[in-house]
Coordinates of C-alpha atoms in Angstrom, one line a residue:
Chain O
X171 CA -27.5 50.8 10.6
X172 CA -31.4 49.9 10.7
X173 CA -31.1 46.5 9.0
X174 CA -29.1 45.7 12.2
X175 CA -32.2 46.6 14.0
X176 CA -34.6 44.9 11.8
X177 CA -31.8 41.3 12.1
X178 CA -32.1 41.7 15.9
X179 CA -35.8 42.6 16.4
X180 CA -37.1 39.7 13.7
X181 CA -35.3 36.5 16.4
X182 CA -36.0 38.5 19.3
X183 CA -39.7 38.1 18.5
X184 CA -38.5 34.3 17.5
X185 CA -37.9 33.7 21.4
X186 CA -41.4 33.5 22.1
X187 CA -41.4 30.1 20.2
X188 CA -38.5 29.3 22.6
X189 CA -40.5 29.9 25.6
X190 CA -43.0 27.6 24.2
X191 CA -40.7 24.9 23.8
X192 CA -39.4 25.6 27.3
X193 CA -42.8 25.9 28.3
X194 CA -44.0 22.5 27.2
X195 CA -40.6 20.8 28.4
X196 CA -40.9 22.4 31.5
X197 CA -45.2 21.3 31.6
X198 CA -43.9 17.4 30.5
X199 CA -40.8 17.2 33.2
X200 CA -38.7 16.7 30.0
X201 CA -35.5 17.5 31.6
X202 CA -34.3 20.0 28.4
X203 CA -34.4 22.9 30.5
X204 CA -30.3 23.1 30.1
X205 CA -30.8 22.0 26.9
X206 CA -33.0 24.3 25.7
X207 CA -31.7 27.3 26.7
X208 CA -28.0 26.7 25.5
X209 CA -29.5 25.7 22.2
X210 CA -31.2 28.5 22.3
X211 CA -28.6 31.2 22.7
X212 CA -26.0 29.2 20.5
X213 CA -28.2 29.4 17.3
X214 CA -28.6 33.2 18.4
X215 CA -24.5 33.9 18.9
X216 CA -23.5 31.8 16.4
X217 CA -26.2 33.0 13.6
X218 CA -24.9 36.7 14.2
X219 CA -21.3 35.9 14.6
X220 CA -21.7 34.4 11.0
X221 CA -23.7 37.3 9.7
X222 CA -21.7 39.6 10.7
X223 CA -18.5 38.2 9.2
X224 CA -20.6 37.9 6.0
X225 CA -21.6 41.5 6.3
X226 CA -17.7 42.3 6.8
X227 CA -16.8 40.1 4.0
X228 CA -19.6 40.8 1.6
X229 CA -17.7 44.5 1.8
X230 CA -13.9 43.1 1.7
X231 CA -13.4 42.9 -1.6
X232 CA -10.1 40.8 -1.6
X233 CA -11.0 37.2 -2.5
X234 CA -8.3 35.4 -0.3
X235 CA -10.4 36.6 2.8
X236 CA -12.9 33.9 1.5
X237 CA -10.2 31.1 2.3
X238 CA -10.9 31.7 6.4
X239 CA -14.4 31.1 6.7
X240 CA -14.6 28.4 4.1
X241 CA -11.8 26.3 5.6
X242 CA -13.5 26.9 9.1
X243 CA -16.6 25.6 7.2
X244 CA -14.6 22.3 6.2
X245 CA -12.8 22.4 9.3
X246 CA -15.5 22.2 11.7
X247 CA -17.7 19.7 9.3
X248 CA -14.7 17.3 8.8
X249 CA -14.6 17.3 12.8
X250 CA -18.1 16.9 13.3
X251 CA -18.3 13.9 11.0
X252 CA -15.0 12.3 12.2
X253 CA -16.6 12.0 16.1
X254 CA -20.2 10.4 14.5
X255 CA -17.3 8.0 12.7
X256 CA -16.0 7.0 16.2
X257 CA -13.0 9.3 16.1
X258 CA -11.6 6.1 13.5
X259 CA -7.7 6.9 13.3
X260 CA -7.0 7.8 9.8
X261 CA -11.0 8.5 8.8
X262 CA -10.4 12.4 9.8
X263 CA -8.0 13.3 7.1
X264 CA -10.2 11.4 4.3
X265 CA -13.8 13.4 5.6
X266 CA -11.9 16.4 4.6
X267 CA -10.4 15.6 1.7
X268 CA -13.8 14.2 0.7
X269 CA -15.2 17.2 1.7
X270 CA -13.0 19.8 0.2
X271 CA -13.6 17.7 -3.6
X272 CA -17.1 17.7 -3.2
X273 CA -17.1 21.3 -2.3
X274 CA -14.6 22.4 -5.1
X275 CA -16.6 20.4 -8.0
X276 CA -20.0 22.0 -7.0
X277 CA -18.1 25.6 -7.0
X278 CA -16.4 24.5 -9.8
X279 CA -19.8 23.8 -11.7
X280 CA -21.5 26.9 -10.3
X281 CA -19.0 29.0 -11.6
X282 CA -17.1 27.5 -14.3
X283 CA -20.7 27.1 -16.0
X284 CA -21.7 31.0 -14.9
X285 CA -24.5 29.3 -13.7
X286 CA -24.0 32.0 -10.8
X287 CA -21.8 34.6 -10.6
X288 CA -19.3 34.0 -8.3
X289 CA -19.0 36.4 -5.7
X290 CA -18.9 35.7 -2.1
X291 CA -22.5 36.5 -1.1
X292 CA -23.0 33.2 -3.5
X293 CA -19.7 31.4 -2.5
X294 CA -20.6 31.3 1.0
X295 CA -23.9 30.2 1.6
X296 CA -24.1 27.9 -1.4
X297 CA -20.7 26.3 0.2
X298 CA -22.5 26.1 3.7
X299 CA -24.9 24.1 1.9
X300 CA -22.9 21.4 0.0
X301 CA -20.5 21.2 2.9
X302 CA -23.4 20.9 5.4
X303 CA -25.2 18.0 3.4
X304 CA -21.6 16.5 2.6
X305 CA -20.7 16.4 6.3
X306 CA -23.8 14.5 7.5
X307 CA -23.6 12.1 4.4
X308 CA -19.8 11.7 5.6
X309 CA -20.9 10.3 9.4
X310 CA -23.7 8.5 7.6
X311 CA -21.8 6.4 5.4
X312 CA -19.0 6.0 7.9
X313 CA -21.7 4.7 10.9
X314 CA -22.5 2.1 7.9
X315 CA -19.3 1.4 6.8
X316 CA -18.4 0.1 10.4
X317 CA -21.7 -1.6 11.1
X318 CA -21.3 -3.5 7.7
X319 CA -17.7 -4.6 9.4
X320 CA -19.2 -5.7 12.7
X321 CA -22.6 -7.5 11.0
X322 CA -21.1 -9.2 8.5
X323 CA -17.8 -10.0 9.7
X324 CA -18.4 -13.3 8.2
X325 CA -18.9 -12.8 4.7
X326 CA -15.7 -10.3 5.1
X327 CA -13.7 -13.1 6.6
X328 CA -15.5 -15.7 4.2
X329 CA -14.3 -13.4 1.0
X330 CA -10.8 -13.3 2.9
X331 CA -10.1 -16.7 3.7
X332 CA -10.5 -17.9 -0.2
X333 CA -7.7 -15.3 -1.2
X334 CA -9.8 -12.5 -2.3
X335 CA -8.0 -9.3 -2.4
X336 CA -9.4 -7.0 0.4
X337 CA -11.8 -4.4 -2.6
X338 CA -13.3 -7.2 -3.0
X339 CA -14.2 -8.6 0.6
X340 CA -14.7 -4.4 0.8
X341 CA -17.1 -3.6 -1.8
X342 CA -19.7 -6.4 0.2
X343 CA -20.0 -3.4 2.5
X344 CA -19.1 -0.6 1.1
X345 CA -21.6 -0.4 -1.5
X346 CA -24.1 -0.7 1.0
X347 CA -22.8 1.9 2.9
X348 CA -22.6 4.3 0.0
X349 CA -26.1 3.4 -1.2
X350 CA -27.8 4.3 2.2
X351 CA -26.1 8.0 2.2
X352 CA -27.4 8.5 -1.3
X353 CA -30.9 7.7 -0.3
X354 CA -31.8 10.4 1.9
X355 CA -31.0 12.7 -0.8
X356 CA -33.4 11.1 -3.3
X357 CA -35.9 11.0 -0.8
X358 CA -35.8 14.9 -0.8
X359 CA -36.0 15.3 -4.4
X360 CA -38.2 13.2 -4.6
X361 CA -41.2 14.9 -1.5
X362 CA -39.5 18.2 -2.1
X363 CA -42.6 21.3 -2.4
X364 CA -45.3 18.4 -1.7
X365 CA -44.0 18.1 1.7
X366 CA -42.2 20.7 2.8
X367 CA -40.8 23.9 1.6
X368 CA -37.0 23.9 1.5
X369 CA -35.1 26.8 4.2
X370 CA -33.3 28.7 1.6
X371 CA -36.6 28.9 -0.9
X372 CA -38.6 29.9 2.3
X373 CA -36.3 32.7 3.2
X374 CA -35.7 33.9 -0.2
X375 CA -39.5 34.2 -0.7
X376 CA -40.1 36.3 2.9
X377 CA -37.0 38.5 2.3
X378 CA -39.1 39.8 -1.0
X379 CA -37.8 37.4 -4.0
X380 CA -40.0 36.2 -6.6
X381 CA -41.3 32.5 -5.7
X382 CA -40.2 31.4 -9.2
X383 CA -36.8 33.1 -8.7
X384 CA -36.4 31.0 -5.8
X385 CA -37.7 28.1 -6.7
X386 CA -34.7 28.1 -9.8
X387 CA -32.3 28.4 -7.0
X388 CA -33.7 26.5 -4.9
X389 CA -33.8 23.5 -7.4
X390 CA -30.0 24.2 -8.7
X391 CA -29.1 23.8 -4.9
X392 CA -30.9 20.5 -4.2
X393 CA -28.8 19.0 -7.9
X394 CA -25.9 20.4 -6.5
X395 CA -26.3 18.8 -2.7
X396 CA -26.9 15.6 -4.5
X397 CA -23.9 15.9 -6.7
X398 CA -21.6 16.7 -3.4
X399 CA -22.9 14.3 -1.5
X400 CA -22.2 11.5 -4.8
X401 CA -18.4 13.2 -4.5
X402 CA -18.0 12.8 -1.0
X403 CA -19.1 9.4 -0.6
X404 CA -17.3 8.3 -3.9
X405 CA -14.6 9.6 -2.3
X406 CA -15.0 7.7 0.9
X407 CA -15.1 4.5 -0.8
X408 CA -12.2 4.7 -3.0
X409 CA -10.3 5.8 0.4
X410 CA -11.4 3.9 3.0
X411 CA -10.4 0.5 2.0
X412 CA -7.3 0.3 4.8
X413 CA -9.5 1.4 7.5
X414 CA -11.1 -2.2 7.4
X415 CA -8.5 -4.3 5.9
X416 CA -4.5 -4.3 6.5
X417 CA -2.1 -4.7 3.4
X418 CA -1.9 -8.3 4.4
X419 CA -5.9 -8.3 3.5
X420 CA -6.8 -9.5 7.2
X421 CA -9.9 -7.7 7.9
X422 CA -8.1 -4.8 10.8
X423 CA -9.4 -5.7 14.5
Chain W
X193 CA 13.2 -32.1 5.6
X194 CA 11.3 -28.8 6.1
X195 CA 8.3 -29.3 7.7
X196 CA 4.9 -28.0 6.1
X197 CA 4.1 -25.4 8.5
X198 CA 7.0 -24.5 11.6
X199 CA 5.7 -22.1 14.1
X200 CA 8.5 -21.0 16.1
X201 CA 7.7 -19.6 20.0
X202 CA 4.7 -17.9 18.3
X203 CA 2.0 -15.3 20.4
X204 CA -1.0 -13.5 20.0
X205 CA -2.2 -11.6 22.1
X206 CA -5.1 -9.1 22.4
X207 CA -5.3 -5.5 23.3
X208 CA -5.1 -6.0 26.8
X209 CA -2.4 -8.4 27.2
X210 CA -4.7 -11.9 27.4
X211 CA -2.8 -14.6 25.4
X212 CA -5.0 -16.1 22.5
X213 CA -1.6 -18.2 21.9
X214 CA 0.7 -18.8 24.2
X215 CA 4.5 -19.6 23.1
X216 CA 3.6 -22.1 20.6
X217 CA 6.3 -24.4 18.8
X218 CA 5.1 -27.0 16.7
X219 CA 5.6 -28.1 13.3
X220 CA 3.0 -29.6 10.6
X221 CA 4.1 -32.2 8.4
X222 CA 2.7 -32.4 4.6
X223 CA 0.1 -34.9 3.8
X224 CA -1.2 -35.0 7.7
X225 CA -4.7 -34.9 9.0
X226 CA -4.4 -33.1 11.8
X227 CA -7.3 -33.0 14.7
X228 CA -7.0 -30.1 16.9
X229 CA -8.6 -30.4 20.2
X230 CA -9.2 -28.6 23.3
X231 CA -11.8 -26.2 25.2
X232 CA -13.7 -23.2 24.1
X233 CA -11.7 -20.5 24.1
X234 CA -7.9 -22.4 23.8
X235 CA -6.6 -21.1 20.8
X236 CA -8.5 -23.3 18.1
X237 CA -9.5 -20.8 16.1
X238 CA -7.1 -18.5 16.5
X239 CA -4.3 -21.3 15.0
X240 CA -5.9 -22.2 11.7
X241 CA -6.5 -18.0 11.5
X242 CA -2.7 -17.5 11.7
X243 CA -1.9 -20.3 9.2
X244 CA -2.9 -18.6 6.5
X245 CA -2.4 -15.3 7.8
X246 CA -5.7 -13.7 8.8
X247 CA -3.7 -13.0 11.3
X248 CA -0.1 -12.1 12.1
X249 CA 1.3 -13.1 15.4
X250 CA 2.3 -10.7 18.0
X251 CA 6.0 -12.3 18.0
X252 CA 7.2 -15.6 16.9
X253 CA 7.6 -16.8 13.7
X254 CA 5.4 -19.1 11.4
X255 CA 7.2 -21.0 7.9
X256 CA 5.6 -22.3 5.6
X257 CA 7.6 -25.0 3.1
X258 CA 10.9 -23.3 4.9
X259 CA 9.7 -19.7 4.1
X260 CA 8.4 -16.9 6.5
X261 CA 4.5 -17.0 5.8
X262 CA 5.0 -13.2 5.3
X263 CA 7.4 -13.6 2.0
X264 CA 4.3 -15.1 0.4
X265 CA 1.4 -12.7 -0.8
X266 CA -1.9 -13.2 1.3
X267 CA -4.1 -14.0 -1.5
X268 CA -1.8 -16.5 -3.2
X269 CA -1.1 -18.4 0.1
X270 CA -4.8 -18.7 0.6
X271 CA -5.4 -19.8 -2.6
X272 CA -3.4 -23.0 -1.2
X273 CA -4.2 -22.8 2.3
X274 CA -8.2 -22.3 2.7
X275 CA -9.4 -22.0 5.5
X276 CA -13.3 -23.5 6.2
X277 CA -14.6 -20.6 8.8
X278 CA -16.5 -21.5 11.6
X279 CA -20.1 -20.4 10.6
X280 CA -20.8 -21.1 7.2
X281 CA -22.1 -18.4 5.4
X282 CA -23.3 -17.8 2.3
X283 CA -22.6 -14.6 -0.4
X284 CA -25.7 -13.5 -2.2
X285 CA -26.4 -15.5 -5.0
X286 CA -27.0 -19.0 -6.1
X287 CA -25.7 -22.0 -4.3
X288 CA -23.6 -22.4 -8.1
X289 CA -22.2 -18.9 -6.9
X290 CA -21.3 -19.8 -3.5
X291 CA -20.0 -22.6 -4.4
X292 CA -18.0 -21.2 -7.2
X293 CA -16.9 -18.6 -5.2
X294 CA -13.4 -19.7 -4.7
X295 CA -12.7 -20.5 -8.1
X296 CA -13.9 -17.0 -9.6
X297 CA -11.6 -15.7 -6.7
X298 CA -8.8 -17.2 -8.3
X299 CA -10.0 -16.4 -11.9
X300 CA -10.9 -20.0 -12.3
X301 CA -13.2 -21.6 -14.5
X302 CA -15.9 -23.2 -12.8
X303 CA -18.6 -25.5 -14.8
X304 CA -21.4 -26.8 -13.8
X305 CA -21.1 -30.4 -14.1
X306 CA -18.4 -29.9 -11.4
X307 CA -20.4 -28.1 -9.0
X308 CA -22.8 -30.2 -9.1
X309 CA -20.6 -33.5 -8.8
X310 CA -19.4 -31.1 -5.3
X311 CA -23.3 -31.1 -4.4
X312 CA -23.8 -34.8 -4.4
X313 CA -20.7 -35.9 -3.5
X314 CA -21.6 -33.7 0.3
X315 CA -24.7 -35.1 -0.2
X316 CA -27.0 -32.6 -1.1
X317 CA -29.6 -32.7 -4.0
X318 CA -28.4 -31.4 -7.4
X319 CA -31.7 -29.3 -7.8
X320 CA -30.6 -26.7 -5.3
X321 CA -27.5 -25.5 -7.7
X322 CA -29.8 -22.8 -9.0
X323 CA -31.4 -21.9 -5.8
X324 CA -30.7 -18.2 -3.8
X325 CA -28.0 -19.7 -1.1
X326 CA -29.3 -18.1 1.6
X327 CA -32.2 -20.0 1.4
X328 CA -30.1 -22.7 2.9
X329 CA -30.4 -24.7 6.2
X330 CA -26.9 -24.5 8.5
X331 CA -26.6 -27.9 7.8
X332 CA -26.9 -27.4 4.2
X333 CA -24.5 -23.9 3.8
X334 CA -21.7 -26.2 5.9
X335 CA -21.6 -28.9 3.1
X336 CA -22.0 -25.5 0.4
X337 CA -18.8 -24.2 2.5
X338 CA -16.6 -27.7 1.8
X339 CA -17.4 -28.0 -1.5
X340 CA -17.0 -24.3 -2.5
X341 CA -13.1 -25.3 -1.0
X342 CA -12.3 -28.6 -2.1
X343 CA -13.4 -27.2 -5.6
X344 CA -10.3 -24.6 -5.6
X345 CA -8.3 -28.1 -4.9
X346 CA -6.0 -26.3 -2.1
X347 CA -2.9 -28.1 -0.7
X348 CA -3.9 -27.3 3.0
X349 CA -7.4 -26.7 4.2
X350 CA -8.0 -25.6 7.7
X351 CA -11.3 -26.5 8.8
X352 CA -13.0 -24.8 11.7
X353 CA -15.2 -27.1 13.4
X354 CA -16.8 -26.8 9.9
X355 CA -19.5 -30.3 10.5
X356 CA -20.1 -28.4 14.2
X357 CA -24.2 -27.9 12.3
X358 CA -24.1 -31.9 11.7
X359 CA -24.9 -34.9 13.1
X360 CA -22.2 -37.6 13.6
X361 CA -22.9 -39.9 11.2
X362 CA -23.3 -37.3 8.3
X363 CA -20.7 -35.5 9.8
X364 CA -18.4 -38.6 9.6
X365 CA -19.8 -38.7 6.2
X366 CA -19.1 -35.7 4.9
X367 CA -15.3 -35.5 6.3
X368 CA -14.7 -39.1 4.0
X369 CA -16.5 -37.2 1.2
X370 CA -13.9 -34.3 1.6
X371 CA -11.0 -36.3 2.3
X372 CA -11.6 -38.4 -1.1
X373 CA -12.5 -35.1 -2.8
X374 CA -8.9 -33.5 -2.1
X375 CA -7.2 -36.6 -2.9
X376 CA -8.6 -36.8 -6.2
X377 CA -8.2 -33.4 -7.2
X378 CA -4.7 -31.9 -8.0
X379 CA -1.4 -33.2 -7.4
X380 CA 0.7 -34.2 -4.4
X381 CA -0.4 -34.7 -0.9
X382 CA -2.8 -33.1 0.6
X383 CA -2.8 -31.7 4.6
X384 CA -6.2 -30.8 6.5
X385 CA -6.0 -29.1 10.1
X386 CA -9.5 -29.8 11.3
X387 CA -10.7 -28.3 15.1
X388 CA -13.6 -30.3 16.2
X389 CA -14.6 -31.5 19.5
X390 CA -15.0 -34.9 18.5
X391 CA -12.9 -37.4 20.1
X392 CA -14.4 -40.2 18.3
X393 CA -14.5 -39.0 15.2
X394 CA -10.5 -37.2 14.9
X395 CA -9.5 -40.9 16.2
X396 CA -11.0 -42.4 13.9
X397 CA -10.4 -40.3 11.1
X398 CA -7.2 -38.2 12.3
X399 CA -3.9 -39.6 11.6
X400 CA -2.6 -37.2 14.6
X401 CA -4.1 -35.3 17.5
X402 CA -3.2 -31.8 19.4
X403 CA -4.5 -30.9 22.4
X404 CA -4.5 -27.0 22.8
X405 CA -5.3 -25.8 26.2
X406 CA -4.5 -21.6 26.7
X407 CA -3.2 -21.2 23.6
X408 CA -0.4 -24.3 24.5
X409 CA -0.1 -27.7 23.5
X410 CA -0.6 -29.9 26.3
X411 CA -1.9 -32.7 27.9
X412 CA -5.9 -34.0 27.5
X413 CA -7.2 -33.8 31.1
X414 CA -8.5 -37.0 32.5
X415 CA -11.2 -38.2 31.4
X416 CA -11.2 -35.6 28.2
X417 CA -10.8 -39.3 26.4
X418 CA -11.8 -41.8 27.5
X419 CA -8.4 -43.6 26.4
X420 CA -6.2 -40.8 28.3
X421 CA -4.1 -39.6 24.7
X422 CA -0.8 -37.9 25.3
X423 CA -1.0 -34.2 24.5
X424 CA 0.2 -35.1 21.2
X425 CA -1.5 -37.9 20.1
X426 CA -0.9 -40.5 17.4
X427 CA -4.5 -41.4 16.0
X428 CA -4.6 -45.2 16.3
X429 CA -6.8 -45.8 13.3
X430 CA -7.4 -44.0 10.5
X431 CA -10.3 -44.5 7.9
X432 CA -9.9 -45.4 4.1
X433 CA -7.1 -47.4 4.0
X434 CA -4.9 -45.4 6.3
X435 CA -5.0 -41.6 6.7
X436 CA -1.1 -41.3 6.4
X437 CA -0.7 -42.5 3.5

């Protein structure tokens, strides 16, 4: 197969921006020397592992197959999020739940719409995507939920000591938390092509596509990366109520 | 008759085994002002947290009117046992928020002429009711703190060293202020638990003293006062006309 050939010989020229990184961490005494080179090969195993179960899968016709790597996908980003959450008892099984709906309205947009055709050379990537943004906007408004509980403790206990039922005493932090994953999304919309030229756009464009092509994906994917990570933290806030407060509305220890 | 509050061999204790409470058996009779004593780190706090249940005891029991405190719901119960927490704080808003904030809790209606007969009777000056409340001085958010709970008129307020951020004599004030607030709102007696680590002041104003020492009631050490009170202490005067009344 030559597009094998071509997929192997386009990183292995990539390495020589490796061994400038190693290079200037090795000139600076930066200690990454480990670092570096794990990082390095991981991206390369774990890019081709991927590409070639797309490949496979691109060719497997039966739609079920699409079940394995999309609930490794939510598997591995429910995990991922749960440690930067502390490893919270309870918070694992809400990330993927929280996950899994924002993944399942965005597909269900794409394709209820026919904005795309829904095949799995669009399922996957596109799902890589909202999960992806989903799974760092999960840690993020976790890390915030649980700082709000530790800063402002007071107010909590304040709220709870007057007989306020715990949403309330909740939504002085939650909110907050919520608010700060949404920013980071708006950011990008809002420096997106002044700044920096999204990955997918970029790779579309040097594969061959036409820059306005991309550019209309590229733009229905940013909408849609917003929209799951709305889902995912409207999800967490509706759920995550008990892992603050007990039923008795005492703020949990 | 039933005591108030009966705490029955109750503990907490934390994570690691350290007792915050230590077997404690007491009861609390209605219409009491109760002075809690003792050093940093006895058990202060954690009492008035577990009377109305911002905590639940690792084992013992705690009634309240005759009934486990668990047979009432939390936000009920603390809509007649409020607790004053240790730091005031304020919610954002106005200080006519903050110190409405029990009331619209509770769905109550809270006018203005009321808050700001709360404002100057803690004596602060009626033009802050508009003002953002955490614009306030500690001094100021502790007096915004008592009014905001002797405006939802409870039958048992807990207060947690809540005049720590005064001086004395405005401290002294501001308890009398409190004192004749809850008497003159709602019916029936009216029973304040109060940890402070004025001696002076719970004798004069107390109508019975606890000394808690490791999360037991004990005996002051000498020299704790200078009079050398029994571990539980009547108060031998008590301000306006007699605090048992």
């Amino acid at each position: 197969m030559p597009e094998w050939k071509e997929a192997l010989s386009v990183p292995a020229f990539g390495l020589g921006f490796m061994l400038l990184v190693g290079a200037i961490a090795y000139g600076l005494r930066l200690d990454l020397t480990r670092e570096i080179a794990v990082g390095t090969i991981r991206t390369f195993l774990q890019l081709m592992a991927a590409g070639a179960v797309l490949s496979w899968l691109f060719r497997a016709r039966s739609p079920a197959w699409l079940l394995l790597p999309l609930g490794a996908m939510l598997g591995v980003a429910a995990w991922t999020a749960w440690k930067k959450a502390g490893r919270r008892p309870g918070a694992f099984f809400r990330i993927a739940l929280a996950l899994t709906l924002a993944e399942a309205v965005a597909m269900g947009l794409f394709f209820g719409l026919r904005i795309v055709p829904a095949r799995p050379e669009t399922i996957v990537p596109m799902s890589g995507m909202i999960v992806g943004n989903a799974m760092i906007v999960a840690g993020l408004f976790y890390d915030r939920l649980l700082a709000g509980r530790r800063e402002r403790e007071e107010v909590l206990i304040l709220w709870l000591s007057l007989g306020a039922d715990r949403r309330q005493a909740y939504r002085e932090i939650a909110q907050e938390a919520v608010r700060a994953t949404m920013l980071p999304s708006l950011d990008t919309l809002k420096t997106v092509g002044i700044v920096q030229l999204p990955g997918m756009m970029t790779g579309m464009i040097v594969a061959g596509a036409s820059p306005l092509l991309a550019i209309g994906y590229q733009i229905l994917i940013m909408y849609a990366i917003a929209g799951g990570a709305a889902v995912t933290a409207a999800t967490l806030y509706v759920l995550s109520v008990p892992l603050v407060f007990t039923s008795a509305h005492q703020l949990r220890r | 008759m039933e005591p108030l509050f009966r705490l029955e061999g109750v503990v907490v204790a934390e994570a690691d085994g350290r007792r915050r409470i230590d077997g404690l058996s007491a009861t609390i009779e209605s219409g009491e002002r109760l002075a809690v004593l003792g050093p940093s780190g006895a058990g202060k706090s954690t009492l008035l947290f577990l009377l109305n249940r911002l905590l639940d005891p690792t084992a013992g029991s705690i009634f309240f009117r005759g009934r486990p405190l668990q047979a009432y719901d939390p936000r009920e119960l603390r809509r007649s046992v409020v607790l004053v927490p240790q730091r005031a704080t304020a919610v954002s808003g106005t200080v006519a928020d903050n110190v409405c904030l029990g009331r619209r809790i509770h769905r109550l209606p809270c006018p203005r002429e009321a808050v700001a007969e709360m404002l100057a009777a803690f004596g602060l000056d009626t033009g802050l009711i508009d003002r953002d409340a955490r614009a306030l001085s500690g001094g100021e958010l502790a007096r915004v703190a008592l009014a905001r709970a002797v405006l939802l008129a409870p039958e048992v307020l807990l207060l947690d060293e809540a005049t720590a951020s005064l001086d004395p004599p405005s401290a002294e004030g501001v308890l009398r202020a409190l004192f004749a607030g809850l008497s003159a709102r709602g019916e029936g007696e009216r029973t304040v638990v109060w940890v402070t680590h004025d001696w002076a002041l719970a004798r004069r104003l107390a109508s019975r003293m606890w000394w808690l020492e490791r999360g037991r009631l004990s005996r002051p050490p000498e020299g704790a006062d200078e009079a050398g009170a029994e571990g539980e202490t009547r108060g031998t005067a008590a301000g306006e006309g007699g605090a048992r009344r």
